[in-house]
Amino acid sequence: MIPTTAIAATYTPTQIMSAIQPYMIPSNAINPSNPMQTSYGEGQVYIYKLPTNPVAYVYTSSGAIDCDGQATTHCNSNTDPYYQGQTSFTQSDGRPLNAELLPWYVLPETPNPIFDYATRNIYGGEAGVVLYNDKMEFGVFGDERGRDGGNSAGLAIGEISYAMASALGIDPDPAYGGIESGVTYIVFTTEDNVVVPIESHTAADTKGQSALDKMMTQLNPAVTPTPTPAPTTNLLKTRGLKVVVQDLTTGG
């Protein structure tokens, strides 16, 4: 089962995009004359530094599928021609991350000539949010993109885990899935926004939501957070560890 955001988001994807787009301009780019490529080796990708405290970085690129880590039903050497059994960062028990269950985003490995996360106060497990087609999902910095033969300097960016793709409605198939463009990434910074343990998606939701709220307040304080939906009139009854919804209109 693919996890989904466990807490109600306080801002919609449309509100977030409206707040960050005015800052996605050449004067805020860290690489205005040296664009990166998407993970498919195409396009021009600029990394923008948002004027927030703490700093956040944003870019729009591809959504290539990362299925590395623990071998699972959908992520293994048979389903993924480029499968690797390790991830750059590991769970609290020392095992690789699980791409099928954990939403994460990928950054180029350090050192990097354009966007070197290690020099920009970004750490393994850093909370972030990924947006695509009016959907959003919180996740962690879970893996690095290596310096493959076609990208010897590590100049490509735009990759997400199987679980992240599924949550965003992107085909997660590691061999034939992914999307070439239109995925927007917001990467938070500082150790305060590192998710612990890294494999907890609930913790990623909490850290990511807190960082997003702070960013949005600074970028556009006029934007009103989306209110949490009011409780329904259904009666909730607990039976052991399960919660059963009883419809009062039917008595069922």
PDB file of N, CA and C in Angstrom, residues 10-75:
ATOM      1  N   THR A  10      -2.092  22.605   5.025  1.00  0.00           N
ATOM      2  CA  THR A  10      -2.649  23.915   5.327  1.00  0.00           C
ATOM      3  C   THR A  10      -2.662  24.832   4.113  1.00  0.00           C
ATOM      4  N   TYR A  11      -1.967  24.443   3.035  1.00  0.00           N
ATOM      5  CA  TYR A  11      -1.981  25.220   1.805  1.00  0.00           C
ATOM      6  C   TYR A  11      -2.223  24.273   0.628  1.00  0.00           C
ATOM      7  N   THR A  12      -2.925  24.747  -0.363  1.00  0.00           N
ATOM      8  CA  THR A  12      -3.162  23.945  -1.554  1.00  0.00           C
ATOM      9  C   THR A  12      -1.971  24.071  -2.497  1.00  0.00           C
ATOM     10  N   PRO A  13      -1.800  23.109  -3.414  1.00  0.00           N
ATOM     11  CA  PRO A  13      -0.725  23.233  -4.399  1.00  0.00           C
ATOM     12  C   PRO A  13      -0.807  24.530  -5.198  1.00  0.00           C
ATOM     13  N   THR A  14      -2.018  24.966  -5.519  1.00  0.00           N
ATOM     14  CA  THR A  14      -2.181  26.216  -6.269  1.00  0.00           C
ATOM     15  C   THR A  14      -1.680  27.406  -5.462  1.00  0.00           C
ATOM     16  N   GLN A  15      -1.984  27.445  -4.184  1.00  0.00           N
ATOM     17  CA  GLN A  15      -1.506  28.533  -3.324  1.00  0.00           C
ATOM     18  C   GLN A  15       0.021  28.531  -3.226  1.00  0.00           C
ATOM     19  N   ILE A  16       0.589  27.344  -3.122  1.00  0.00           N
ATOM     20  CA  ILE A  16       2.043  27.244  -3.008  1.00  0.00           C
ATOM     21  C   ILE A  16       2.716  27.717  -4.286  1.00  0.00           C
ATOM     22  N   MET A  17       2.233  27.257  -5.426  1.00  0.00           N
ATOM     23  CA  MET A  17       2.819  27.660  -6.695  1.00  0.00           C
ATOM     24  C   MET A  17       2.685  29.165  -6.901  1.00  0.00           C
ATOM     25  N   SER A  18       1.558  29.733  -6.529  1.00  0.00           N
ATOM     26  CA  SER A  18       1.353  31.177  -6.677  1.00  0.00           C
ATOM     27  C   SER A  18       2.330  31.964  -5.811  1.00  0.00           C
ATOM     28  N   ALA A  19       2.701  31.403  -4.653  1.00  0.00           N
ATOM     29  CA  ALA A  19       3.615  32.089  -3.751  1.00  0.00           C
ATOM     30  C   ALA A  19       5.063  32.016  -4.217  1.00  0.00           C
ATOM     31  N   ILE A  20       5.465  30.881  -4.822  1.00  0.00           N
ATOM     32  CA  ILE A  20       6.878  30.726  -5.183  1.00  0.00           C
ATOM     33  C   ILE A  20       7.206  31.210  -6.586  1.00  0.00           C
ATOM     34  N   GLN A  21       6.237  31.204  -7.491  1.00  0.00           N
ATOM     35  CA  GLN A  21       6.537  31.558  -8.877  1.00  0.00           C
ATOM     36  C   GLN A  21       7.112  32.957  -9.060  1.00  0.00           C
ATOM     37  N   PRO A  22       6.685  33.979  -8.292  1.00  0.00           N
ATOM     38  CA  PRO A  22       7.298  35.299  -8.466  1.00  0.00           C
ATOM     39  C   PRO A  22       8.793  35.328  -8.154  1.00  0.00           C
ATOM     40  N   TYR A  23       9.281  34.333  -7.426  1.00  0.00           N
ATOM     41  CA  TYR A  23      10.696  34.281  -7.052  1.00  0.00           C
ATOM     42  C   TYR A  23      11.512  33.377  -7.979  1.00  0.00           C
ATOM     43  N   MET A  24      10.832  32.719  -8.900  1.00  0.00           N
ATOM     44  CA  MET A  24      11.530  31.836  -9.832  1.00  0.00           C
ATOM     45  C   MET A  24      11.952  32.648 -11.059  1.00  0.00           C
ATOM     46  N   ILE A  25      12.875  33.575 -10.815  1.00  0.00           N
ATOM     47  CA  ILE A  25      13.358  34.520 -11.812  1.00  0.00           C
ATOM     48  C   ILE A  25      14.884  34.502 -11.814  1.00  0.00           C
ATOM     49  N   PRO A  26      15.529  34.948 -12.902  1.00  0.00           N
ATOM     50  CA  PRO A  26      16.991  34.873 -13.003  1.00  0.00           C
ATOM     51  C   PRO A  26      17.747  35.465 -11.820  1.00  0.00           C
ATOM     52  N   SER A  27      17.254  36.544 -11.249  1.00  0.00           N
ATOM     53  CA  SER A  27      17.987  37.180 -10.150  1.00  0.00           C
ATOM     54  C   SER A  27      18.033  36.319  -8.896  1.00  0.00           C
ATOM     55  N   ASN A  28      17.141  35.332  -8.794  1.00  0.00           N
ATOM     56  CA  ASN A  28      17.140  34.428  -7.639  1.00  0.00           C
ATOM     57  C   ASN A  28      17.761  33.071  -7.949  1.00  0.00           C
ATOM     58  N   ALA A  29      18.175  32.858  -9.202  1.00  0.00           N
ATOM     59  CA  ALA A  29      18.765  31.574  -9.581  1.00  0.00           C
ATOM     60  C   ALA A  29      20.210  31.491  -9.122  1.00  0.00           C
ATOM     61  N   ILE A  30      20.604  30.321  -8.619  1.00  0.00           N
ATOM     62  CA  ILE A  30      22.008  30.131  -8.227  1.00  0.00           C
ATOM     63  C   ILE A  30      22.859  29.751  -9.435  1.00  0.00           C
ATOM     64  N   ASN A  31      22.193  29.417 -10.549  1.00  0.00           N
ATOM     65  CA  ASN A  31      22.898  29.002 -11.772  1.00  0.00           C
ATOM     66  C   ASN A  31      22.304  29.681 -13.010  1.00  0.00           C
ATOM     67  N   PRO A  32      22.208  31.015 -13.030  1.00  0.00           N
ATOM     68  CA  PRO A  32      21.522  31.691 -14.142  1.00  0.00           C
ATOM     69  C   PRO A  32      22.166  31.484 -15.502  1.00  0.00           C
ATOM     70  N   SER A  33      23.472  31.260 -15.531  1.00  0.00           N
ATOM     71  CA  SER A  33      24.155  31.065 -16.816  1.00  0.00           C
ATOM     72  C   SER A  33      24.661  29.640 -16.996  1.00  0.00           C
ATOM     73  N   ASN A  34      24.261  28.757 -16.088  1.00  0.00           N
ATOM     74  CA  ASN A  34      24.766  27.382 -16.123  1.00  0.00           C
ATOM     75  C   ASN A  34      23.651  26.412 -15.745  1.00  0.00           C
ATOM     76  N   PRO A  35      22.637  26.269 -16.592  1.00  0.00           N
ATOM     77  CA  PRO A  35      21.496  25.423 -16.232  1.00  0.00           C
ATOM     78  C   PRO A  35      21.862  23.950 -16.114  1.00  0.00           C
ATOM     79  N   MET A  36      21.162  23.257 -15.236  1.00  0.00           N
ATOM     80  CA  MET A  36      21.274  21.813 -15.148  1.00  0.00           C
ATOM     81  C   MET A  36      20.330  21.204 -16.175  1.00  0.00           C
ATOM     82  N   GLN A  37      20.324  19.889 -16.273  1.00  0.00           N
ATOM     83  CA  GLN A  37      19.417  19.171 -17.153  1.00  0.00           C
ATOM     84  C   GLN A  37      18.432  18.377 -16.306  1.00  0.00           C
ATOM     85  N   THR A  38      17.348  17.934 -16.937  1.00  0.00           N
ATOM     86  CA  THR A  38      16.464  17.015 -16.241  1.00  0.00           C
ATOM     87  C   THR A  38      17.167  15.667 -16.139  1.00  0.00           C
ATOM     88  N   SER A  39      16.591  14.765 -15.374  1.00  0.00           N
ATOM     89  CA  SER A  39      17.192  13.434 -15.233  1.00  0.00           C
ATOM     90  C   SER A  39      17.076  12.601 -16.492  1.00  0.00           C
ATOM     91  N   TYR A  40      16.384  13.124 -17.499  1.00  0.00           N
ATOM     92  CA  TYR A  40      16.333  12.472 -18.803  1.00  0.00           C
ATOM     93  C   TYR A  40      17.341  13.109 -19.763  1.00  0.00           C
ATOM     94  N   GLY A  41      18.185  14.012 -19.243  1.00  0.00           N
ATOM     95  CA  GLY A  41      19.214  14.635 -20.065  1.00  0.00           C
ATOM     96  C   GLY A  41      18.686  15.689 -21.008  1.00  0.00           C
ATOM     97  N   GLU A  42      17.559  16.304 -20.659  1.00  0.00           N
ATOM     98  CA  GLU A  42      16.942  17.296 -21.527  1.00  0.00           C
ATOM     99  C   GLU A  42      16.672  18.580 -20.755  1.00  0.00           C
ATOM    100  N   GLY A  43      16.244  19.605 -21.505  1.00  0.00           N
ATOM    101  CA  GLY A  43      15.754  20.836 -20.894  1.00  0.00           C
ATOM    102  C   GLY A  43      16.813  21.638 -20.167  1.00  0.00           C
ATOM    103  N   GLN A  44      16.362  22.717 -19.568  1.00  0.00           N
ATOM    104  CA  GLN A  44      17.214  23.585 -18.764  1.00  0.00           C
ATOM    105  C   GLN A  44      16.567  23.755 -17.402  1.00  0.00           C
ATOM    106  N   VAL A  45      17.302  23.417 -16.363  1.00  0.00           N
ATOM    107  CA  VAL A  45      16.772  23.467 -15.008  1.00  0.00           C
ATOM    108  C   VAL A  45      17.554  24.495 -14.198  1.00  0.00           C
ATOM    109  N   TYR A  46      16.828  25.468 -13.665  1.00  0.00           N
ATOM    110  CA  TYR A  46      17.435  26.497 -12.829  1.00  0.00           C
ATOM    111  C   TYR A  46      17.015  26.272 -11.379  1.00  0.00           C
ATOM    112  N   ILE A  47      17.961  26.447 -10.484  1.00  0.00           N
ATOM    113  CA  ILE A  47      17.704  26.286  -9.056  1.00  0.00           C
ATOM    114  C   ILE A  47      17.539  27.679  -8.462  1.00  0.00           C
ATOM    115  N   TYR A  48      16.407  27.925  -7.809  1.00  0.00           N
ATOM    116  CA  TYR A  48      16.122  29.243  -7.263  1.00  0.00           C
ATOM    117  C   TYR A  48      16.221  29.227  -5.739  1.00  0.00           C
ATOM    118  N   LYS A  49      16.864  30.242  -5.201  1.00  0.00           N
ATOM    119  CA  LYS A  49      17.018  30.401  -3.757  1.00  0.00           C
ATOM    120  C   LYS A  49      15.939  31.354  -3.261  1.00  0.00           C
ATOM    121  N   LEU A  50      15.050  30.861  -2.445  1.00  0.00           N
ATOM    122  CA  LEU A  50      13.969  31.696  -1.950  1.00  0.00           C
ATOM    123  C   LEU A  50      14.453  32.584  -0.804  1.00  0.00           C
ATOM    124  N   PRO A  51      13.979  33.821  -0.733  1.00  0.00           N
ATOM    125  CA  PRO A  51      14.427  34.769   0.289  1.00  0.00           C
ATOM    126  C   PRO A  51      13.726  34.541   1.626  1.00  0.00           C
ATOM    127  N   THR A  52      13.906  33.372   2.185  1.00  0.00           N
ATOM    128  CA  THR A  52      13.253  33.015   3.445  1.00  0.00           C
ATOM    129  C   THR A  52      14.305  32.688   4.491  1.00  0.00           C
ATOM    130  N   ASN A  53      13.881  32.635   5.718  1.00  0.00           N
ATOM    131  CA  ASN A  53      14.766  32.255   6.825  1.00  0.00           C
ATOM    132  C   ASN A  53      14.079  31.141   7.628  1.00  0.00           C
ATOM    133  N   PRO A  54      14.592  29.877   7.532  1.00  0.00           N
ATOM    134  CA  PRO A  54      15.784  29.478   6.777  1.00  0.00           C
ATOM    135  C   PRO A  54      15.524  29.439   5.265  1.00  0.00           C
ATOM    136  N   VAL A  55      16.615  29.422   4.527  1.00  0.00           N
ATOM    137  CA  VAL A  55      16.547  29.398   3.065  1.00  0.00           C
ATOM    138  C   VAL A  55      15.858  28.126   2.590  1.00  0.00           C
ATOM    139  N   ALA A  56      15.152  28.241   1.471  1.00  0.00           N
ATOM    140  CA  ALA A  56      14.604  27.072   0.778  1.00  0.00           C
ATOM    141  C   ALA A  56      14.982  27.201  -0.686  1.00  0.00           C
ATOM    142  N   TYR A  57      15.118  26.063  -1.367  1.00  0.00           N
ATOM    143  CA  TYR A  57      15.461  26.049  -2.791  1.00  0.00           C
ATOM    144  C   TYR A  57      14.310  25.424  -3.570  1.00  0.00           C
ATOM    145  N   VAL A  58      14.090  25.926  -4.775  1.00  0.00           N
ATOM    146  CA  VAL A  58      12.989  25.421  -5.594  1.00  0.00           C
ATOM    147  C   VAL A  58      13.438  25.283  -7.036  1.00  0.00           C
ATOM    148  N   TYR A  59      12.961  24.244  -7.707  1.00  0.00           N
ATOM    149  CA  TYR A  59      13.249  24.049  -9.124  1.00  0.00           C
ATOM    150  C   TYR A  59      12.152  23.188  -9.735  1.00  0.00           C
ATOM    151  N   THR A  60      12.000  23.308 -11.037  1.00  0.00           N
ATOM    152  CA  THR A  60      11.039  22.487 -11.772  1.00  0.00           C
ATOM    153  C   THR A  60      11.797  21.636 -12.770  1.00  0.00           C
ATOM    154  N   SER A  61      11.548  20.345 -12.750  1.00  0.00           N
ATOM    155  CA  SER A  61      12.313  19.419 -13.590  1.00  0.00           C
ATOM    156  C   SER A  61      11.462  18.195 -13.913  1.00  0.00           C
ATOM    157  N   SER A  62      12.144  17.095 -14.162  1.00  0.00           N
ATOM    158  CA  SER A  62      11.496  15.823 -14.460  1.00  0.00           C
ATOM    159  C   SER A  62      11.102  15.094 -13.180  1.00  0.00           C
ATOM    160  N   GLY A  63      10.412  13.973 -13.361  1.00  0.00           N
ATOM    161  CA  GLY A  63      10.097  13.093 -12.251  1.00  0.00           C
ATOM    162  C   GLY A  63      10.498  11.675 -12.623  1.00  0.00           C
ATOM    163  N   ALA A  64      11.806  11.466 -12.825  1.00  0.00           N
ATOM    164  CA  ALA A  64      12.308  10.125 -13.119  1.00  0.00           C
ATOM    165  C   ALA A  64      12.143   9.252 -11.878  1.00  0.00           C
ATOM    166  N   ILE A  65      12.069   7.934 -12.067  1.00  0.00           N
ATOM    167  CA  ILE A  65      11.766   7.014 -10.961  1.00  0.00           C
ATOM    168  C   ILE A  65      13.032   6.398 -10.373  1.00  0.00           C
ATOM    169  N   ASP A  66      13.185   6.568  -9.061  1.00  0.00           N
ATOM    170  CA  ASP A  66      14.264   5.934  -8.311  1.00  0.00           C
ATOM    171  C   ASP A  66      13.667   4.742  -7.564  1.00  0.00           C
ATOM    172  N   CYS A  67      14.103   3.540  -7.933  1.00  0.00           N
ATOM    173  CA  CYS A  67      13.580   2.319  -7.311  1.00  0.00           C
ATOM    174  C   CYS A  67      14.683   1.566  -6.568  1.00  0.00           C
ATOM    175  N   ASP A  68      15.757   2.272  -6.225  1.00  0.00           N
ATOM    176  CA  ASP A  68      16.863   1.635  -5.516  1.00  0.00           C
ATOM    177  C   ASP A  68      16.500   1.366  -4.056  1.00  0.00           C
ATOM    178  N   GLY A  69      17.360   0.605  -3.387  1.00  0.00           N
ATOM    179  CA  GLY A  69      17.157   0.321  -1.973  1.00  0.00           C
ATOM    180  C   GLY A  69      16.683  -1.097  -1.744  1.00  0.00           C
ATOM    181  N   GLN A  70      15.846  -1.276  -0.747  1.00  0.00           N
ATOM    182  CA  GLN A  70      15.355  -2.611  -0.410  1.00  0.00           C
ATOM    183  C   GLN A  70      14.627  -3.224  -1.606  1.00  0.00           C
ATOM    184  N   ALA A  71      14.887  -4.499  -1.846  1.00  0.00           N
ATOM    185  CA  ALA A  71      14.201  -5.210  -2.920  1.00  0.00           C
ATOM    186  C   ALA A  71      12.766  -5.492  -2.498  1.00  0.00           C
ATOM    187  N   THR A  72      11.813  -5.048  -3.340  1.00  0.00           N
ATOM    188  CA  THR A  72      10.391  -5.235  -3.051  1.00  0.00           C
ATOM    189  C   THR A  72       9.702  -5.761  -4.306  1.00  0.00           C
ATOM    190  N   THR A  73       8.404  -5.889  -4.244  1.00  0.00           N
ATOM    191  CA  THR A  73       7.654  -6.420  -5.384  1.00  0.00           C
ATOM    192  C   THR A  73       7.874  -5.596  -6.641  1.00  0.00           C
ATOM    193  N   HIS A  74       7.864  -4.273  -6.518  1.00  0.00           N
ATOM    194  CA  HIS A  74       7.965  -3.402  -7.682  1.00  0.00           C
ATOM    195  C   HIS A  74       9.351  -2.824  -7.896  1.00  0.00           C
ATOM    196  N   CYS A  75      10.224  -2.958  -6.933  1.00  0.00           N
ATOM    197  CA  CYS A  75      11.578  -2.410  -7.035  1.00  0.00           C
ATOM    198  C   CYS A  75      12.592  -3.523  -6.800  1.00  0.00           C
TER     199      CYS A  75
END
